Coordinates of C-alpha atoms in Angstrom, one line a residue:
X14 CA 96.2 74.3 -193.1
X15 CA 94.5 77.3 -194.6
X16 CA 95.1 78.1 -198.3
X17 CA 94.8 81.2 -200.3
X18 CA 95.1 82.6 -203.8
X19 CA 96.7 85.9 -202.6
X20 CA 99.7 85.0 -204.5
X21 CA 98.1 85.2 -207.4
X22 CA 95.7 88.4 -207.0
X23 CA 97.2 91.6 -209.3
X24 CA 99.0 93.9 -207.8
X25 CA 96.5 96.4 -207.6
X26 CA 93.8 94.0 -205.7
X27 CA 96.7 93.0 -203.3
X28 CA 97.2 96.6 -202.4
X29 CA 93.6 97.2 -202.2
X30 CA 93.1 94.3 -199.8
X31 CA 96.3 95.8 -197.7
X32 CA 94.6 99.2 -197.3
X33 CA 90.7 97.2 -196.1
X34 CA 93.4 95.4 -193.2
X35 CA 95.1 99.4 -192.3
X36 CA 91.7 100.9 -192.0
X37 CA 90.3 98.7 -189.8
X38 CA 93.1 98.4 -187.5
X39 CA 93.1 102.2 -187.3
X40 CA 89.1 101.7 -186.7
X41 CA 89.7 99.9 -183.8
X42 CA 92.8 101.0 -182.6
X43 CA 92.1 104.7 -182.8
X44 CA 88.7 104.4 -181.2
X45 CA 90.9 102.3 -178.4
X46 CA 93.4 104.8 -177.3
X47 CA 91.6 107.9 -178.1
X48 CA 88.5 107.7 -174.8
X49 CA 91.5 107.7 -172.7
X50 CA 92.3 111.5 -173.0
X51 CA 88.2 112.0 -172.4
X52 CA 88.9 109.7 -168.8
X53 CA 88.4 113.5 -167.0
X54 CA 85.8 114.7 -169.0
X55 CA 83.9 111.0 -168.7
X56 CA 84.6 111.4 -165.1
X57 CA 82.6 114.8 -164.6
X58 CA 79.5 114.4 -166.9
X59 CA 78.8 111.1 -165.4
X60 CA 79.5 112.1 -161.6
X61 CA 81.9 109.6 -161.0
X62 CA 85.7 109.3 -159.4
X63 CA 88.9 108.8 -162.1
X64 CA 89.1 105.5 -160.7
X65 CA 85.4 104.3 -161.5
X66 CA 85.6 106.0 -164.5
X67 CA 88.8 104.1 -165.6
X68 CA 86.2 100.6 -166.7
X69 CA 85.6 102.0 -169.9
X70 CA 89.1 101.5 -170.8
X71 CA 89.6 98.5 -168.8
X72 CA 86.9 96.4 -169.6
X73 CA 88.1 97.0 -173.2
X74 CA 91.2 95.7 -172.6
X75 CA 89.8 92.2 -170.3
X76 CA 87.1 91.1 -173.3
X77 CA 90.1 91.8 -176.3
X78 CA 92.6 89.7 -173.9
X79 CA 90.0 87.0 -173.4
X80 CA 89.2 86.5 -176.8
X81 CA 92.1 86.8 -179.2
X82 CA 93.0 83.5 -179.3
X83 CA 90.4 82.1 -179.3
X84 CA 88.9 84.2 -182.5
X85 CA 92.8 83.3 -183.9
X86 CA 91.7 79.8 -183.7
X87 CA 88.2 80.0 -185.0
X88 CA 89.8 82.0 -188.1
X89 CA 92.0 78.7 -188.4
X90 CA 89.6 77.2 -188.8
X91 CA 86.7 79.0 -190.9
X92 CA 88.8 81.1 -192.7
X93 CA 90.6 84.6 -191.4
X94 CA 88.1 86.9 -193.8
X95 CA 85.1 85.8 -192.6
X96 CA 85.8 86.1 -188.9
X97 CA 87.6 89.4 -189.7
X98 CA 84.6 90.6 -191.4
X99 CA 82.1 89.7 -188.7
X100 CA 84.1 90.9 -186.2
X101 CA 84.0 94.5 -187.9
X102 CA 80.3 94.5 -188.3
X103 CA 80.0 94.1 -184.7
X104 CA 82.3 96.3 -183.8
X105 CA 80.5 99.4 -185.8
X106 CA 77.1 98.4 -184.6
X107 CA 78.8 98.7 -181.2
X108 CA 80.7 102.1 -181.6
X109 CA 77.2 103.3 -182.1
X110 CA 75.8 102.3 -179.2
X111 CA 79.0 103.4 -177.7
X112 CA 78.4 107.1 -178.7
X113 CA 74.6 107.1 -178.0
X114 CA 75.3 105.5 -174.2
X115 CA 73.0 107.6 -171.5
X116 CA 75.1 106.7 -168.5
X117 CA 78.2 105.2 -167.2
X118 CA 77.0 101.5 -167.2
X119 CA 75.6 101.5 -170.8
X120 CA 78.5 103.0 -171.9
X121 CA 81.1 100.2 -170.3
X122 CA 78.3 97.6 -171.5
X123 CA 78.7 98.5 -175.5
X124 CA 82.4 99.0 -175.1
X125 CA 82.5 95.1 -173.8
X126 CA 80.9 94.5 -176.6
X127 CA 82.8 96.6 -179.2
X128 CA 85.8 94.9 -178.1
X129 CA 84.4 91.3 -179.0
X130 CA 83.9 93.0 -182.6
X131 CA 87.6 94.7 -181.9
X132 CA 89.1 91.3 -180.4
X133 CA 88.5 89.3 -183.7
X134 CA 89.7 91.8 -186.5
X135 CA 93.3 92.5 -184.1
X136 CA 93.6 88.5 -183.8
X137 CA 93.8 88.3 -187.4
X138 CA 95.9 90.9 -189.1
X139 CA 99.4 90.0 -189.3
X140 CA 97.7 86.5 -191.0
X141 CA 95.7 88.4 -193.5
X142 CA 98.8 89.7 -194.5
X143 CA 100.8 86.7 -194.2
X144 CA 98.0 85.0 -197.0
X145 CA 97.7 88.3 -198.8
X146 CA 101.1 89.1 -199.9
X147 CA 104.0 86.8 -201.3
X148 CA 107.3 85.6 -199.1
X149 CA 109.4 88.2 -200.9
X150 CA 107.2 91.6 -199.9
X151 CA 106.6 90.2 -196.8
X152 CA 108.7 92.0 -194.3
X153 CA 107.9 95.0 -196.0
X154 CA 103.7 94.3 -195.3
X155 CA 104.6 93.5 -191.9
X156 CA 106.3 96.5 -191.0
X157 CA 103.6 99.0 -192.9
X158 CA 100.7 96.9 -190.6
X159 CA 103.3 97.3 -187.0
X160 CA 103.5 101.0 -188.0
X161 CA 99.7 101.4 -188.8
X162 CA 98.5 99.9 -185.5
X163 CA 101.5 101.9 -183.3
X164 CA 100.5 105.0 -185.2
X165 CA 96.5 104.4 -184.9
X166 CA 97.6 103.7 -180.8
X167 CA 99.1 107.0 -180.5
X168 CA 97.6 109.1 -182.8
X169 CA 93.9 108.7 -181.1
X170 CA 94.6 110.6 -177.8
X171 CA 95.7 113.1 -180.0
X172 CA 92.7 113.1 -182.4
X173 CA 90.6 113.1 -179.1
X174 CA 92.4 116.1 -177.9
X175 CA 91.1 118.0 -180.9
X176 CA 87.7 116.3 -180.8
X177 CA 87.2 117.8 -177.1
X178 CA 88.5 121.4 -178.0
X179 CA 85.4 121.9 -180.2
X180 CA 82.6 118.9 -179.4
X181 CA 81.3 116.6 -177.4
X182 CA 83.0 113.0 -176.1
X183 CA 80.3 111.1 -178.1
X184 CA 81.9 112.2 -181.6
X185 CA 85.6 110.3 -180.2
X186 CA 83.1 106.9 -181.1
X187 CA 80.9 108.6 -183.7
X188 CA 84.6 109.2 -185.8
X189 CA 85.4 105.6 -186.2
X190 CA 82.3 104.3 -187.9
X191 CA 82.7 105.8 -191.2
X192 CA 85.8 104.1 -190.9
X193 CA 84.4 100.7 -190.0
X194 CA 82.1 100.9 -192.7
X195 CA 84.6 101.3 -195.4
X196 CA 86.5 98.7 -194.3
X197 CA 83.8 96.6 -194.1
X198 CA 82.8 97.6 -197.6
X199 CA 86.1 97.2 -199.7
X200 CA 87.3 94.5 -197.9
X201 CA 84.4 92.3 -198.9
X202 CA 85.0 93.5 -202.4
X203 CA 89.0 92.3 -202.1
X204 CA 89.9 90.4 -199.3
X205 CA 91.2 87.0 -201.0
X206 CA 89.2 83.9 -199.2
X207 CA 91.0 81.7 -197.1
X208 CA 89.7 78.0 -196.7
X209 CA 89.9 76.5 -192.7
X210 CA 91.4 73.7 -191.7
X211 CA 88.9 70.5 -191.3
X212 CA 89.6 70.9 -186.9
X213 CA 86.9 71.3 -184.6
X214 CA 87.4 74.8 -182.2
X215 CA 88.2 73.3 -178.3
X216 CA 85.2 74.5 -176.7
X217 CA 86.5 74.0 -173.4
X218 CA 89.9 75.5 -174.3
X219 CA 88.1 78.7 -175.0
X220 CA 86.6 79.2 -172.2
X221 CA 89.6 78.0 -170.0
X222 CA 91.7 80.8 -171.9
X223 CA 88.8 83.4 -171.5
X224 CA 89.0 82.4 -167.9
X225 CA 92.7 82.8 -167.2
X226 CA 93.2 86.1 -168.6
X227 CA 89.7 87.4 -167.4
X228 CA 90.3 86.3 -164.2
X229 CA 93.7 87.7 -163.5
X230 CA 93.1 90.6 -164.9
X231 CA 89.9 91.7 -162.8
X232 CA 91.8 90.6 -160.2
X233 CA 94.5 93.6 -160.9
X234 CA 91.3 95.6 -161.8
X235 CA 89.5 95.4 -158.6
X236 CA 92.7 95.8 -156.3
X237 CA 93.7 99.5 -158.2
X238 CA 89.4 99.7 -157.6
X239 CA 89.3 98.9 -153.6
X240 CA 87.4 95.2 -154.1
X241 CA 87.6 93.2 -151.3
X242 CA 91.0 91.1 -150.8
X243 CA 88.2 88.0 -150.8
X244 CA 87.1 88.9 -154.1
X245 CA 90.4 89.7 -155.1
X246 CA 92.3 86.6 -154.2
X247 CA 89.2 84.3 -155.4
X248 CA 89.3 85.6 -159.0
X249 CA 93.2 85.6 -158.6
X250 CA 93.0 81.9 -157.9
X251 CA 90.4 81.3 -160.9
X252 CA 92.7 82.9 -162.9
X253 CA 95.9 80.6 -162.5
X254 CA 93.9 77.6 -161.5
X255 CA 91.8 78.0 -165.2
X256 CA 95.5 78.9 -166.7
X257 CA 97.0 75.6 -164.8
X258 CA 94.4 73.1 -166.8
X259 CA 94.6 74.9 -170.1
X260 CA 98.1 74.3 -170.4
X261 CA 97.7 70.7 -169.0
X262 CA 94.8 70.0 -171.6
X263 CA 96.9 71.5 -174.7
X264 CA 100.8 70.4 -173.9
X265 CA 100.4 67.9 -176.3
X266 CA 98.2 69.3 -178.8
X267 CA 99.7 69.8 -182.6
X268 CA 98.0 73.6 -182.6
X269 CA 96.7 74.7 -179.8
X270 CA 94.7 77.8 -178.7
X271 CA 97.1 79.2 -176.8
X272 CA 100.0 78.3 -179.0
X273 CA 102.2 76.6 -176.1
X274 CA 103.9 74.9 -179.1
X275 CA 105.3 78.4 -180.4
X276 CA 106.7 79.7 -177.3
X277 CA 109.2 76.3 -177.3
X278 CA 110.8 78.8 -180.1
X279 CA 113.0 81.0 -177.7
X280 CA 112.9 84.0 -180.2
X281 CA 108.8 84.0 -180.3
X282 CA 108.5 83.7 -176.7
X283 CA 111.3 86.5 -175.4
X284 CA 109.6 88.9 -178.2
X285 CA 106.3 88.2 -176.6
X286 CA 107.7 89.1 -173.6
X287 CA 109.0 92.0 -174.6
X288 CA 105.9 93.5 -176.2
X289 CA 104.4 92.9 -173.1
X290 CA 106.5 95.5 -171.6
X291 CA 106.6 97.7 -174.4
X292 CA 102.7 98.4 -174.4
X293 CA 102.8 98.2 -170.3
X294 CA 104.6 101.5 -170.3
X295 CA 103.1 102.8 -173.6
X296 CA 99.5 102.5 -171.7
X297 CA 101.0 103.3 -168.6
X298 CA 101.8 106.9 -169.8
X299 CA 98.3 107.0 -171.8
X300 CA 95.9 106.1 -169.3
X301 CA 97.8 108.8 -166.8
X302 CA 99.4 111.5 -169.1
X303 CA 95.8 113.2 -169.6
X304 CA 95.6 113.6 -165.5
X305 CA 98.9 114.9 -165.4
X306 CA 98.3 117.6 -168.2
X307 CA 95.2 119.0 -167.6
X308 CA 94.9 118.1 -163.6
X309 CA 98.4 118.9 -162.5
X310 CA 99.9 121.2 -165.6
X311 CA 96.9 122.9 -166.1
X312 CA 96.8 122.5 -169.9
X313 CA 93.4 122.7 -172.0
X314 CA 92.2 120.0 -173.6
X315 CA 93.1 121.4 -177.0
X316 CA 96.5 121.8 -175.6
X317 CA 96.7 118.1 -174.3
X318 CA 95.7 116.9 -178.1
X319 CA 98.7 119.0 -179.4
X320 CA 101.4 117.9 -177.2
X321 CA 100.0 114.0 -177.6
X322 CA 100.4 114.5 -181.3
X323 CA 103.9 114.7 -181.2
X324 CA 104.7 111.2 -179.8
X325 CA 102.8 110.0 -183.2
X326 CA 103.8 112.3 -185.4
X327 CA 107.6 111.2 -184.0
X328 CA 106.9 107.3 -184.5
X329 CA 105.6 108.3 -187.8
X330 CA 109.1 109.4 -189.1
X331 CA 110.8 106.8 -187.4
X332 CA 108.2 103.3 -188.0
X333 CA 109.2 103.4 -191.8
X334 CA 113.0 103.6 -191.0
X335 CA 113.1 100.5 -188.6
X336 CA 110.9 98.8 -191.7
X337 CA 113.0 99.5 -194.1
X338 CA 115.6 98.3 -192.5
X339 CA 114.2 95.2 -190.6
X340 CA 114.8 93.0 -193.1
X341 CA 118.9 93.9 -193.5
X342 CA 119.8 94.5 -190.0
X343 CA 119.6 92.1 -187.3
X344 CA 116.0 93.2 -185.3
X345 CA 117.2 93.1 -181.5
X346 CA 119.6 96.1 -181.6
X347 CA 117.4 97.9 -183.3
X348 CA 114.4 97.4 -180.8
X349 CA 116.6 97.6 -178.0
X350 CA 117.8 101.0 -178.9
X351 CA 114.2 101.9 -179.4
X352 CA 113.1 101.1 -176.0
X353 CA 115.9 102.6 -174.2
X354 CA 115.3 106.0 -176.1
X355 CA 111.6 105.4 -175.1
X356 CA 112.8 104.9 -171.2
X357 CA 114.6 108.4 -171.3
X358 CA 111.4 109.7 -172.6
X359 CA 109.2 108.1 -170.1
X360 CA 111.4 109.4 -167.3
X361 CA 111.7 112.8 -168.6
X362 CA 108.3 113.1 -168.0
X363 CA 107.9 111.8 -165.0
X364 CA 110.5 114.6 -163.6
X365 CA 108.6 117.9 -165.4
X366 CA 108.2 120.9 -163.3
X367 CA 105.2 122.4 -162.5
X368 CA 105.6 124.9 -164.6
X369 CA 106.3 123.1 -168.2
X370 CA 104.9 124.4 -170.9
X371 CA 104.1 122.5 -174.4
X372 CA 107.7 122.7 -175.2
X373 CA 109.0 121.2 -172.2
X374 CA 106.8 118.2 -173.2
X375 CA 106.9 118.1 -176.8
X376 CA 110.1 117.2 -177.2
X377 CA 109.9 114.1 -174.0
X378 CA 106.8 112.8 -176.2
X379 CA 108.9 112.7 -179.5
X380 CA 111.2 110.4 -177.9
X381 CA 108.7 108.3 -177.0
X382 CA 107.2 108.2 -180.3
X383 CA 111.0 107.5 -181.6
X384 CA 111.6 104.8 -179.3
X385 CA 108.5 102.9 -179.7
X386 CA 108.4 103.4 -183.5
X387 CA 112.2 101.5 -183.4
X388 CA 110.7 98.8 -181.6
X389 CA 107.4 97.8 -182.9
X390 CA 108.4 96.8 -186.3
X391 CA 111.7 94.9 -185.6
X392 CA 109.8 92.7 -182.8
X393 CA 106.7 92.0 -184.5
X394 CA 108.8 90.7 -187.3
X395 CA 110.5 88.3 -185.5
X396 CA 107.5 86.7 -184.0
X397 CA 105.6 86.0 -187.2
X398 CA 108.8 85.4 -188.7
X399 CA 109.7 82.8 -186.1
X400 CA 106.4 80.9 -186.6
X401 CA 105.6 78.2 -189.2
X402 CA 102.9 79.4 -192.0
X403 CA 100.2 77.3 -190.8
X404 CA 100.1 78.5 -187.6
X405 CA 100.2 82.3 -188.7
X406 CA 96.7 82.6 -187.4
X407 CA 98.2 81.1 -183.6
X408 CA 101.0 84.1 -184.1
X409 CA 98.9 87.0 -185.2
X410 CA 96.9 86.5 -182.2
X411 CA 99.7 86.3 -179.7
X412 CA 100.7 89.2 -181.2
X413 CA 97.5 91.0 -180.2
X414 CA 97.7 89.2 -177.4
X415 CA 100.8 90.8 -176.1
X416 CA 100.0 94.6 -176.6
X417 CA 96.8 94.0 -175.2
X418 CA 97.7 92.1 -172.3
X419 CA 100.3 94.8 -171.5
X420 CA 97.8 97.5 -171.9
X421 CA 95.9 96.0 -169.3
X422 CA 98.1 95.5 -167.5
X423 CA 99.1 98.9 -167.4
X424 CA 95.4 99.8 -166.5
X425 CA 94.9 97.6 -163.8
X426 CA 98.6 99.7 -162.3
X427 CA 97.3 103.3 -163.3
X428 CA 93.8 103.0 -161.5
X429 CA 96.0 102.1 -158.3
X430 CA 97.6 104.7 -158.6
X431 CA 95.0 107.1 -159.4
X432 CA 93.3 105.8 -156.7
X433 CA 95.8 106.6 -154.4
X434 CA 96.6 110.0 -155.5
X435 CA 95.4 111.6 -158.5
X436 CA 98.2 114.0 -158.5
X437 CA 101.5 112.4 -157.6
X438 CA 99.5 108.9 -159.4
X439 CA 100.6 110.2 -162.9
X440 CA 104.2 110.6 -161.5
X441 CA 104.2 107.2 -160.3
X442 CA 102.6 105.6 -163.3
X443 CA 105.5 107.1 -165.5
X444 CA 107.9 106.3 -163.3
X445 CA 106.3 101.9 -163.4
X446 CA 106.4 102.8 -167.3
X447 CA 110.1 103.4 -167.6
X448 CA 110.6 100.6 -165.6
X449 CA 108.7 98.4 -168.0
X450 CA 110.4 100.1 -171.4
X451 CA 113.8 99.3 -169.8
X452 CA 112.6 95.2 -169.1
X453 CA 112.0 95.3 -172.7
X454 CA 114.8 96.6 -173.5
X455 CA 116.8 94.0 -171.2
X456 CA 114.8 91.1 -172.8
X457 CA 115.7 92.2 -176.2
X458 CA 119.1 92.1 -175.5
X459 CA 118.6 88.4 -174.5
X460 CA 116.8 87.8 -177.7
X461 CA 119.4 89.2 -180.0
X462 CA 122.4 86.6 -178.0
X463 CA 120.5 84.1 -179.9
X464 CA 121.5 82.1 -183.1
X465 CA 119.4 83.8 -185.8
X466 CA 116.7 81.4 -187.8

């Protein structure tokens, strides 16, 4: 079980040691969502379609799936600061490459590898702050870390849309490394140690896990890409077949990779669920949002950043609410509201006119800012919450696990339907995405008719 002296750090190294984790989730996560507004601007420097153009976002998303529980285990077992730390270093030595890339290829190579680096600091962040603060600040920590990453999500595109008004798509990477650095820097200064536990990592569980979710998830890849159905169906079958044996290898294991023995716990595993579907329809609208506005609407790129700026600027204001109040209301009606308001956004969307102007769209991006802001913090709290201490490292990475596996999700459906129409695509995507935020919102509901722990 790991151990820590967190409890026992001053106040002012604890707070310190909170801002290292915030900055290098908003590293990562900004640098994650921001290339997707540059997907048309990608697409015509390097001569390629929207749908070729897509694998720089999706093969983000298939290495940070593959990986986060297994780097949540090897931080069991090490100690969480030391793989968060080396996880950061690679991911700055990555970003770089990322921004100096020549062509297309080289560019989706480094971004593989930048999300290794990214894969190990996400698996690891709700249990840094599990070990860094005491049991009586705790819900408060874990909402300020839900509303950094669900801001840092939203705010890139936005940041990107600024980026593109005055430079080029190589300074959306180059931002990120200064704040890489810093985190790298303070948090080897403050971060408190954690000792691992005396296990051995399951080799073969590793790559069994890597396996499942890689293989599924290129299988969703290549049919939104036009693979054949015989390469489609064979990496659909490695897929379950390497998902089949993991969970026969680990249904008896004490702490497994893939923590079968937390989703017995009917809370953890419906919230899991439901974050699934929450980032499915966030990612939905992000990946095809950018076609729609400057494609379809005709907007500028400057004008894209601006009206993407108000879904974070909306979650910003309400993220601290649903915190503040996580830990005295019950969580489900809360995150159920907050995906339902998120649906009516996502729809609203979906049915602008042609002729919308930043307006029009403003106001259906704040209420998807509103309704996701509701949601994040209230859900994320009952997972860790639902999970015994030791395995906090086993929870943190489901966590991750679950936006990221939605995300790609979400890709894997907007290149379809890019592919099939770049115009009425979007439309279709947002459409999918409403129906996602309203499966999370059903599942929520479920959750909350269940005796509270």
């Amino acid at each position: 079980m790991p151990d820590t002296a967190a409890d026992s750090l001053p106040p002012l190294r604890r707070y310190l040691a909170l801002l290292a984790v915030v900055i290098a989730i908003w590293a990562v996560m900004v640098d994650a969502m921001a290339i997707s507004v540059a997907l048309p601007i990608l697409a015509r420097d390097f001569g390629t379609g929207a749908a070729e153009v897509t694998w720089v976002v999706a093969v983000s998303q298939l290495v940070t799936v593959s990986l986060l529980l297994v780097f949540s285990r090897v931080g069991e077992i090490v100690g969480y600061r030391r793989v968060h730390q080396l996880g950061l270093l690679v991911f700055v030595a990555a970003t770089l490459g990322c921004a100096l890339a020549p062509n297309l290829p080289l560019l989706v190579a480094a971004r593989g590898l930048q999300a290794a680096g990214a894969a190990s600091v996400l698996a690891l962040n709700f249990a840094m702050v599990r070990h860094i603060f005491p049991a009586d600040r705790l819900g408060w920590a874990i909402g300020l870390v839900a509303t950094a990453v669900a801001v840092a999500s939203c705010l890139g595109p936005s940041l990107a849309g600024i980026i593109l008004a005055v430079a080029d798509w190589r300074w959306i990477f180059a931002m990120t490394v200064p704040l890489g650095l810093t985190s790298l820097l303070l948090g080897g200064l403050v971060l408190p140690p954690t000792t691992g536990s005396p296990q051995r990592l399951d080799g073969p569980s590793a790559v069994l896990s890597a396996g499942t979710f890689g293989g599924l998830l290129l299988a969703l890849t290549g049919a939104g890409h036009g693979w054949p159905p015989a390469a489609i169906a064979g990496l659909a079958v490695l897929g379950l077949a390497a998902g089949t044996a993991l969970v026969l290898r680990l249904w008896q294991a004490p702490a497994p990779l893939l923590p079968l023995d937390l989703f017995r716990l009917p809370v953890f595993a419906l919230a899991i669920t439901a974050s699934v579907s929450a980032f499915a329809a966030q990612m939905l609208a992000y990946v095809t949002l950018p076609f729609l506005f400057l494609g379809v609407l005709g907007l500028t790129a400057w004008e894209t950043g601006l009206a993407f700026s108000l879904w974070p600027l909306a979650l910003a204001f309400a993220a601290p609410l649903a915190g503040r109040f996580a830990d005295r209301l019950p969580p489900a009606p809360m995150a159920c509201a907050g995906m339902l308001v998120m649906a009516a956004g996502l729809l609203l969307l979906a049915l602008l006119p042609p002729t919308a102007g930043l307006p029009d769209i403003g106001w259906r991006m704040a209420l998807c800012g509103i309704g996701l802001g509701l949601f994040q913090t209230p859900n994320n709290r009952s997972m860790l919450n639902a999970a015994p201490r030791h395995r906090s490292g086993a929870a943190s990475g489901m966590i991750a696990t679950a936006r990221h596996l939605g995300q790609a999700l979400a890709i894997a459906l907007a290149t379809f339907a890019l592919a099939a129409s770049p115009v009425a695509g979007p439309v279709f995507a947002l459409t999918l995405a409403t129906g996602f935020a309203l499966l999370a919102a059903t599942i929520t509901i479920l959750r909350g008719r269940l005796p509270r722990a």
